[in-house]
PDB file of C-alpha atoms and ligand atoms in Angstrom:
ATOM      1  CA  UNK I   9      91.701  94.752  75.833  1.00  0.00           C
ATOM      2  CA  UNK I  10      90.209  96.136  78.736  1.00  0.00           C
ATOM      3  CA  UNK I  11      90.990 100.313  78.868  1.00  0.00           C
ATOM      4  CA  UNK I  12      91.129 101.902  82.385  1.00  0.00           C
ATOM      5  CA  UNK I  13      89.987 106.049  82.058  1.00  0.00           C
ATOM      6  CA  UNK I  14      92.654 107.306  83.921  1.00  0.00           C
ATOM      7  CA  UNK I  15      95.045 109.947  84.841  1.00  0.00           C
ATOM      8  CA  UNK I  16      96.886 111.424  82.183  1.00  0.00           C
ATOM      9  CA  UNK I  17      95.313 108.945  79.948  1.00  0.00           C
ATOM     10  CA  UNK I  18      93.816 106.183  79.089  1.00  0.00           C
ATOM     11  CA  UNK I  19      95.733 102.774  80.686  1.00  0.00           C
ATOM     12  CA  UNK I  20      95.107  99.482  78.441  1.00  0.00           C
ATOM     13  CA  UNK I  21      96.120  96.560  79.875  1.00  0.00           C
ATOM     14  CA  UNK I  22      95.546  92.225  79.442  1.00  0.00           C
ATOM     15  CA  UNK I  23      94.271  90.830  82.822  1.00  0.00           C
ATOM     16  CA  UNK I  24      96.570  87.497  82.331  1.00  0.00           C
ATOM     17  CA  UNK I  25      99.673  90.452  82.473  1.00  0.00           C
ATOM     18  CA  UNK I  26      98.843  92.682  85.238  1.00  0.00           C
ATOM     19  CA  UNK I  27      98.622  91.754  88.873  1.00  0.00           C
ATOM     20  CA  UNK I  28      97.389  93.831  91.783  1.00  0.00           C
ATOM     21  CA  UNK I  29      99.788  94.417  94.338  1.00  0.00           C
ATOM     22  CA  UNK I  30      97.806  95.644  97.651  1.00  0.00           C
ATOM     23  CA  UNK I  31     100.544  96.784  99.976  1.00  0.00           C
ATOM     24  CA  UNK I  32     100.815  96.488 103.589  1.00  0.00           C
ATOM     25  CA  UNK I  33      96.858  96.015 104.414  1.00  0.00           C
ATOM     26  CA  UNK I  34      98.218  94.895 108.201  1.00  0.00           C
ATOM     27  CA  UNK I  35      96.447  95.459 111.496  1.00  0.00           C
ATOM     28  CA  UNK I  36     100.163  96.778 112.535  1.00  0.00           C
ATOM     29  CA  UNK I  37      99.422  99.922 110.144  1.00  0.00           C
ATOM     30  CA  UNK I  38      95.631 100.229 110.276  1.00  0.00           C
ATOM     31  CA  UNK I  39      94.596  99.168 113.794  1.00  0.00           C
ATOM     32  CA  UNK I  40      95.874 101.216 117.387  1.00  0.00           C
ATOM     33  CA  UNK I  41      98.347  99.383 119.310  1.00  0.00           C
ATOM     34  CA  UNK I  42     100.807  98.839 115.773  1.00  0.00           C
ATOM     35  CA  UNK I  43     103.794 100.505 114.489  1.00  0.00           C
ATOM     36  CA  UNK I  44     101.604 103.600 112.781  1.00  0.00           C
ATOM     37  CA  UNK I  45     100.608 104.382 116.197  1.00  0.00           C
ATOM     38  CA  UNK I  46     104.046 103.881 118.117  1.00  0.00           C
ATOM     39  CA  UNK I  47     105.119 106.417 115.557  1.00  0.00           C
ATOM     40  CA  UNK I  48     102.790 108.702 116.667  1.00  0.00           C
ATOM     41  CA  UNK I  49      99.795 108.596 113.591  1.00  0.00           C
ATOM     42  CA  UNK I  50      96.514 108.717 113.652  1.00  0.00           C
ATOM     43  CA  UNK I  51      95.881 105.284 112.236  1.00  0.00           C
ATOM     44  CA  UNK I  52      91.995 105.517 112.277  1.00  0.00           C
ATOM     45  CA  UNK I  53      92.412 107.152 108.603  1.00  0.00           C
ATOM     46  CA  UNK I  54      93.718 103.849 106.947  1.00  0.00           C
ATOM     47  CA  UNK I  55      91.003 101.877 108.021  1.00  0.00           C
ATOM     48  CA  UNK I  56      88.376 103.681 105.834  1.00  0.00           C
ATOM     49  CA  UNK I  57      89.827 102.161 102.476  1.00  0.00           C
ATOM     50  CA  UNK I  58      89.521  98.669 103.613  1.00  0.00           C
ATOM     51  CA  UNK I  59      86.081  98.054 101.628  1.00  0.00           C
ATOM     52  CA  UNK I  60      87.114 100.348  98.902  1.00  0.00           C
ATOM     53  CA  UNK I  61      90.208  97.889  98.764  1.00  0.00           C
ATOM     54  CA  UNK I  62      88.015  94.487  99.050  1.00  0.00           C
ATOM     55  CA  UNK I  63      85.940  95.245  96.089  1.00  0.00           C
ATOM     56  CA  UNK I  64      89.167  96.313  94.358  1.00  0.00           C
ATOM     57  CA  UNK I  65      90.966  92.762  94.995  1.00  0.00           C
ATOM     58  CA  UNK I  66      87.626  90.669  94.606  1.00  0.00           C
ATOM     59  CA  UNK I  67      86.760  92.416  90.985  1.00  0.00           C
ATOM     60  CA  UNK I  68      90.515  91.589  89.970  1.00  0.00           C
ATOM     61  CA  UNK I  69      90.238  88.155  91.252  1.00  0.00           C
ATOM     62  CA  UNK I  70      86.944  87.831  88.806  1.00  0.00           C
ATOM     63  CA  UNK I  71      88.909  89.289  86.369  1.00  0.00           C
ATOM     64  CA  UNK I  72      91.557  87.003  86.237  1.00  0.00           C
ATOM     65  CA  UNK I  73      94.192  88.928  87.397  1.00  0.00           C
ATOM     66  CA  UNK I  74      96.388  88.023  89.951  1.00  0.00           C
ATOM     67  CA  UNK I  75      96.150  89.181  93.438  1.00  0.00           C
ATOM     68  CA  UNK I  76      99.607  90.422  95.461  1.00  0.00           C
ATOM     69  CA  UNK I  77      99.612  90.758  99.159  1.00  0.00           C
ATOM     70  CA  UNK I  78     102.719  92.484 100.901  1.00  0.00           C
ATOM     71  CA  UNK I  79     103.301  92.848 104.311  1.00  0.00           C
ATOM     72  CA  UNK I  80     106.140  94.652 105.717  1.00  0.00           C
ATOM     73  CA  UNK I  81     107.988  92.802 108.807  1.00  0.00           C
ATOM     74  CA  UNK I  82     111.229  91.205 110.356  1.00  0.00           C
ATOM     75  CA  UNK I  83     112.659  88.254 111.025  1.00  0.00           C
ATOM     76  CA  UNK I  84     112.075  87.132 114.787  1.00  0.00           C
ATOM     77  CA  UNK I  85     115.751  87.776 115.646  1.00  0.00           C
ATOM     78  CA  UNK I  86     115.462  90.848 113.435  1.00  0.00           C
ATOM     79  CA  UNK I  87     118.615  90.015 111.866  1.00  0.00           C
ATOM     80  CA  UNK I  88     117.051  91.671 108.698  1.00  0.00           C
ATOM     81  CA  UNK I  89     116.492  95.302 110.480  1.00  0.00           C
ATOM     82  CA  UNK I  90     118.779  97.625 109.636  1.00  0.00           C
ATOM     83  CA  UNK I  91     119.515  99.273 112.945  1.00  0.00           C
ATOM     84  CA  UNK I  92     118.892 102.532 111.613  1.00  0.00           C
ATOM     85  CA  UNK I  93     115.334 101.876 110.609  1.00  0.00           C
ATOM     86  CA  UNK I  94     114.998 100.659 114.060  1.00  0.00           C
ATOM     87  CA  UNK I  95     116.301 103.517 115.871  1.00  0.00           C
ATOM     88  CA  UNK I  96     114.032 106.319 113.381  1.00  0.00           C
ATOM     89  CA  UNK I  97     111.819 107.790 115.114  1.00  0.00           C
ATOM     90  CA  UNK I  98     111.995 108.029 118.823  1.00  0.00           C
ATOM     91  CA  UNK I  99     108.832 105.949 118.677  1.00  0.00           C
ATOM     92  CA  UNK I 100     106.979 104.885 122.150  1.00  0.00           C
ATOM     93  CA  UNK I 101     107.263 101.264 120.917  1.00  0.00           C
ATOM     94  CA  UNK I 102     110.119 100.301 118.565  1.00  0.00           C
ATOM     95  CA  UNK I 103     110.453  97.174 115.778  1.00  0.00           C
ATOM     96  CA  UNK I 104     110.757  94.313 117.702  1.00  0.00           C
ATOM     97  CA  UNK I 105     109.251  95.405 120.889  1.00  0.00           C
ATOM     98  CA  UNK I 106     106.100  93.634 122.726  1.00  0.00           C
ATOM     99  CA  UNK I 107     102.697  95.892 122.102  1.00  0.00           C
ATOM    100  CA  UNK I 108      98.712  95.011 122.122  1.00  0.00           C
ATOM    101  CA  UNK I 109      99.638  93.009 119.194  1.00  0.00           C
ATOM    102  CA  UNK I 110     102.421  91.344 119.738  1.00  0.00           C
ATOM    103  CA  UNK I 111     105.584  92.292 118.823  1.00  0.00           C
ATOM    104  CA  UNK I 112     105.897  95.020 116.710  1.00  0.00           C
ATOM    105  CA  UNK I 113     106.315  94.754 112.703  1.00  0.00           C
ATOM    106  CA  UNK I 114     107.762  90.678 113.543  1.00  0.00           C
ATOM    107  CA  UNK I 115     105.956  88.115 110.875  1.00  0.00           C
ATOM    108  CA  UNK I 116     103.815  85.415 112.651  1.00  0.00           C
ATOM    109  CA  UNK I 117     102.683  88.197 115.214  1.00  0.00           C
ATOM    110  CA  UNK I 118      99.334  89.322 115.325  1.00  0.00           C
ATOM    111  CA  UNK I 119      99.895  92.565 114.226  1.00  0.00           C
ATOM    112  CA  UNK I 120     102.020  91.935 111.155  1.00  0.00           C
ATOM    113  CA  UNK I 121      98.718  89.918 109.805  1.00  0.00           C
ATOM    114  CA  UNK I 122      96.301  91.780 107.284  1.00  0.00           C
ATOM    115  CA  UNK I 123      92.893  93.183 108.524  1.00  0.00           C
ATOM    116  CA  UNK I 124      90.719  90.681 108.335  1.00  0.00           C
ATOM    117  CA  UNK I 125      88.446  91.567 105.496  1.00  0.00           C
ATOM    118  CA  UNK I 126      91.611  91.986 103.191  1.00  0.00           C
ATOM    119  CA  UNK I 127      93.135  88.422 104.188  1.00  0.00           C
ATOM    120  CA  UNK I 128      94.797  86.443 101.105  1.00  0.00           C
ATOM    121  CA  UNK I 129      92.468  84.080  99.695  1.00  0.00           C
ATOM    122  CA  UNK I 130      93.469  80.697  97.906  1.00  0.00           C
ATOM    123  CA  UNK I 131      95.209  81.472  94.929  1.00  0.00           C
ATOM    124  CA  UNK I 132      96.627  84.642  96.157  1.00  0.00           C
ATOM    125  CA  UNK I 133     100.806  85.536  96.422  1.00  0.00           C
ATOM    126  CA  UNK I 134     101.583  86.897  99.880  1.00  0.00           C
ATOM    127  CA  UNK I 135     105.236  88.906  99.936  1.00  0.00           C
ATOM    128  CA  UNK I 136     107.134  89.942 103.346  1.00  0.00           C
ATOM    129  CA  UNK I 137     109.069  92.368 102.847  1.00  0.00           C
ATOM    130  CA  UNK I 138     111.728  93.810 105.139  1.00  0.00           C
ATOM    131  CA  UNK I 139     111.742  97.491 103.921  1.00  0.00           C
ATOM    132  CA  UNK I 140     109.303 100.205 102.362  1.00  0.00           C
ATOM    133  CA  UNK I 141     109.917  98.963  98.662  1.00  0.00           C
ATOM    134  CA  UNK I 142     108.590  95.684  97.996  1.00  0.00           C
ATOM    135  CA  UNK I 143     111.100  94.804  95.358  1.00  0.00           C
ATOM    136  CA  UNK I 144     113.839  95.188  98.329  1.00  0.00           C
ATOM    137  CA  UNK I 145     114.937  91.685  99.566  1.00  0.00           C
ATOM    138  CA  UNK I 146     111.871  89.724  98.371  1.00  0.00           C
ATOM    139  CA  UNK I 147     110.992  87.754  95.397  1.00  0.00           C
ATOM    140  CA  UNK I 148     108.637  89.912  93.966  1.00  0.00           C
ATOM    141  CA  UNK I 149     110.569  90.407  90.449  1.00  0.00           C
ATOM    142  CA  UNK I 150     111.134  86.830  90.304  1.00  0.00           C
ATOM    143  CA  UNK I 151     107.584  85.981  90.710  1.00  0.00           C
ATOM    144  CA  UNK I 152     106.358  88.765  88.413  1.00  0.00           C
ATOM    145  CA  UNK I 153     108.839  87.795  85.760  1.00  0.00           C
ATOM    146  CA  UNK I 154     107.506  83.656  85.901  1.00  0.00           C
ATOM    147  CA  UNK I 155     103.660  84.757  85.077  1.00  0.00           C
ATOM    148  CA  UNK I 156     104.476  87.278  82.344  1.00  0.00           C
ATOM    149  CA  UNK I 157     103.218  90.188  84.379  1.00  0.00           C
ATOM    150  CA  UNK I 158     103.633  93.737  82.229  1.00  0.00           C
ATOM    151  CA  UNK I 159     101.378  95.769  84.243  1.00  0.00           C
ATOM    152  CA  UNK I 160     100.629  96.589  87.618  1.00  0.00           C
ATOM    153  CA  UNK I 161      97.840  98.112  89.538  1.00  0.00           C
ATOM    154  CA  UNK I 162      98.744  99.201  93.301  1.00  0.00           C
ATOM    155  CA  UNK I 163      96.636 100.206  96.961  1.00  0.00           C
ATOM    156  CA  UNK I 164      97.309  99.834 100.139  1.00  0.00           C
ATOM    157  CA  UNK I 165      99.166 101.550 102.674  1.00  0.00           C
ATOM    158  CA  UNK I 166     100.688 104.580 102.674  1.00  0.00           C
ATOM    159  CA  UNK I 167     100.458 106.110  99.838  1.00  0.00           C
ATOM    160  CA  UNK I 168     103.649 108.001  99.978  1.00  0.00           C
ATOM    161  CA  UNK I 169     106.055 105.330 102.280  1.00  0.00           C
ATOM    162  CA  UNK I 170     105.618 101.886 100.816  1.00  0.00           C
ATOM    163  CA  UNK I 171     103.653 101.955  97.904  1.00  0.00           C
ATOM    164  CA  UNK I 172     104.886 105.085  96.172  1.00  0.00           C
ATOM    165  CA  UNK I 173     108.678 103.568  97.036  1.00  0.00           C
ATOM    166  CA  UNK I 174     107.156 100.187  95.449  1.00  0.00           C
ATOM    167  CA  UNK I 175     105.816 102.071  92.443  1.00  0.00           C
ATOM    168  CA  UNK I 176     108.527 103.602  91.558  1.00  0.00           C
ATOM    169  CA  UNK I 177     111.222 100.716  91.965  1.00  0.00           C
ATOM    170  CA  UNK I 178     108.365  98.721  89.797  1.00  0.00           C
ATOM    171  CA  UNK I 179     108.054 102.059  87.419  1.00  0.00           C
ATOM    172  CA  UNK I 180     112.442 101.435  87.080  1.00  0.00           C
ATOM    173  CA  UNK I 181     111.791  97.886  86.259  1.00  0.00           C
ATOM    174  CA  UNK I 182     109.834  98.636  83.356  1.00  0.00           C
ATOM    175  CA  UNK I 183     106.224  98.117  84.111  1.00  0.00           C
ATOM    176  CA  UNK I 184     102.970 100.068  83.433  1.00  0.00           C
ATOM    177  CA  UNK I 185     101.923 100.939  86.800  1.00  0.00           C
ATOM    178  CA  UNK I 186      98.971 102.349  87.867  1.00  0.00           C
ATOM    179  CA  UNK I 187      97.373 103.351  91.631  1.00  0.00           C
ATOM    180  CA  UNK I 188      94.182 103.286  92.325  1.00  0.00           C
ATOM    181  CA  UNK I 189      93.561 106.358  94.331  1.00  0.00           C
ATOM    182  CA  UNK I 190      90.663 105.616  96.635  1.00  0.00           C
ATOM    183  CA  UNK I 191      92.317 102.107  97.656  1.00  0.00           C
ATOM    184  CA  UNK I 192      95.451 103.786  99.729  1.00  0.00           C
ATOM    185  CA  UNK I 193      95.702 105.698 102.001  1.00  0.00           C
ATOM    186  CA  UNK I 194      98.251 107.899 104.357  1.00  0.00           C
ATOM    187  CA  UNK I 195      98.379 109.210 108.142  1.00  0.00           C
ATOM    188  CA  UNK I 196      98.711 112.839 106.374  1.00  0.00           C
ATOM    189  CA  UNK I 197      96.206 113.872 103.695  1.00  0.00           C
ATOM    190  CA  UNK I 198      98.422 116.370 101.987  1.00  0.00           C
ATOM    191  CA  UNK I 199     101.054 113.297 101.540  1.00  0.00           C
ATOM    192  CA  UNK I 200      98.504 111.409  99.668  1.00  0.00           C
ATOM    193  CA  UNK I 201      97.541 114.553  97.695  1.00  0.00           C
ATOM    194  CA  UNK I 202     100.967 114.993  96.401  1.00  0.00           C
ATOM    195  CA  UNK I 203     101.734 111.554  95.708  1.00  0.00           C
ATOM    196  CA  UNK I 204      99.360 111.488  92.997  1.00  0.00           C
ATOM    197  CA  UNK I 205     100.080 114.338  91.313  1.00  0.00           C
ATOM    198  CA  UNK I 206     103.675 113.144  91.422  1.00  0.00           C
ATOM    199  CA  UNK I 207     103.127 110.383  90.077  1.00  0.00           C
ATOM    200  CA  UNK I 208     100.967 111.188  86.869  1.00  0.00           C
ATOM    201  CA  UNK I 209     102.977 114.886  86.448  1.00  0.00           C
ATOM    202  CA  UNK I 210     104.947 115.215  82.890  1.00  0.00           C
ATOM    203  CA  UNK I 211     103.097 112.372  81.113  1.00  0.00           C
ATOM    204  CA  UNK I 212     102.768 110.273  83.932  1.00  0.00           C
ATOM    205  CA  UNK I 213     106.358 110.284  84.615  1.00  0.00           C
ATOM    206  CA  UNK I 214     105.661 107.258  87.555  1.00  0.00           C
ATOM    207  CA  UNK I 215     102.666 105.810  85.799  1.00  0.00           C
ATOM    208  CA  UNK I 216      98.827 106.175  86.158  1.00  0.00           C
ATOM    209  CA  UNK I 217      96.259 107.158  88.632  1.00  0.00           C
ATOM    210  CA  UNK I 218      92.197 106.328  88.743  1.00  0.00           C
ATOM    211  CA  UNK I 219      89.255 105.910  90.752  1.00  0.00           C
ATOM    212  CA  UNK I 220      88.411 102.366  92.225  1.00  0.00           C
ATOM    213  CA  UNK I 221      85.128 102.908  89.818  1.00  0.00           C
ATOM    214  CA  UNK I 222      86.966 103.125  86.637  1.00  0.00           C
ATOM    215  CA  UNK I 223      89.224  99.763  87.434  1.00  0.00           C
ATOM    216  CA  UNK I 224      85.746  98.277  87.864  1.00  0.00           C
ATOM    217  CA  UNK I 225      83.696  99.722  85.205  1.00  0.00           C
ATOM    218  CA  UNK I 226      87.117  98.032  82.899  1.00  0.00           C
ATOM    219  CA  UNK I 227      86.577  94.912  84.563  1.00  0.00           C
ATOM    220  CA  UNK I 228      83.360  94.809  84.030  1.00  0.00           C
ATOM    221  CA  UNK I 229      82.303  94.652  87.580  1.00  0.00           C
ATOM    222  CA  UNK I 230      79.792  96.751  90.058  1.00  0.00           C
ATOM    223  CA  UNK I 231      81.375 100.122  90.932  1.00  0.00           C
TER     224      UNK I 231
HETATM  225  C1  C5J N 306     105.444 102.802 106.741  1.00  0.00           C
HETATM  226  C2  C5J N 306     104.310 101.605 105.005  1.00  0.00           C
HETATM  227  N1  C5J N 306     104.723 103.900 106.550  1.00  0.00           N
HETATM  228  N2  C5J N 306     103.723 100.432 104.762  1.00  0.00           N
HETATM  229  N3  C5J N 306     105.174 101.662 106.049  1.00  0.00           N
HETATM  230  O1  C5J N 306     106.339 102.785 107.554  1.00  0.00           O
HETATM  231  O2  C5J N 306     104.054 102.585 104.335  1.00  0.00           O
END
């Protein structure tokens, strides 16, 4: 069984029972004109992971193990936006509304797609989600629960909005979960910072953390 050297220890795990779930890799988070930079961020951060996270998905795809995609968005009619998300924020552009990209955070525009280089590939699950966790509304438990997935590796974007809130609902469900530290990212260094030490404080009391070059060296792959 492949062991991962990780953060507070070691993290075993069968590739047929973990998937990777890359969160929210979409050109409405990473790219100017989107929803991080309505809100006011500095998206250019984000973008620097994107290779980091390619060779992450592409190992795991070798590897056997499946490959998650999230993407956080509405309905067209937003019918599935709680108006108070919609109203956070005081942002220049708000959920819904037209920017360089289409409508903002709507699935099927432009900007809700994934950055190119991290687009699904045959083979891989895609989940749209309509709030930070990705357990919230979707299908994601049901799927997990059909392929006999036990563990859980995580990236993506940000580190302490959707994918720590995912984490931890999947941490609650009962599986090993693990993030990979140099595959996510957030607007605010000090939020990323303290996400991982949250997460692997008192025994790893959310799960694991490690470098993209020990999930590789596991897998056997190319750091
Ligand atoms: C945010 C996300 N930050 N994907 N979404 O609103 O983390």
């Amino acid at each position: 069984m492949p062991v991962i050297r990780a953060t507070p220890y070691d993290y075993a795990f069968e590739p047929a029972r973990t998937a990777v779930v890359m969160i929210d890799m979409q050109r409405d988070f990473i790219e100017p004109g989107g929803f991080g930079a309505a809100l006011g961020n500095d998206v250019s951060r984000l973008a620097a992971i994107v290779p980091t996270a390619a060779r992450l998905l592409d190992a795991c795809r070798r590897a056997g193990i499946a490959v998650i995609h999230t993407k956080e968005c509405h309905r067209p009619d937003l019918a599935d936006c709680p108006p108070a998300k919609r109203a956070r924020g005081n942002p220049s552009l708000r959920i819904g509304e037209a920017g360089s990209m289409g409508r903002l955070l709507v699935d099927g525009e432009p900007g809700s797609d994934f950055v190119p280089e991290l687009a699904p590939r045959d083979g891989d699950i895609v989940v749209a989600k309509p709030g930070k966790g990705a357990f919230y509304g979707t299908a994601l438990g049901e799927i997990l629960r059909l392929r006999g997935i036990t563990h859980l590796l995580f990236g993506g974007v940000t580190t302490e909005v959707c994918v720590q809130t995912t984490m931890r609902e999947a941490n609650d469900r009962g599986y090993e979960c693990l993030l990979v530290e140099d595959a996510t990212e957030s607007y605010f260094p000090a939020f990323k910072t303290a996400t991982i030490a949250m997460i692997r404080a008192q025994g790893g009391i959310v799960g694991w953390t490690a470098g993209s070059g020990a999930v590789l060296s596991a897998l056997g792959a190319e750091p």
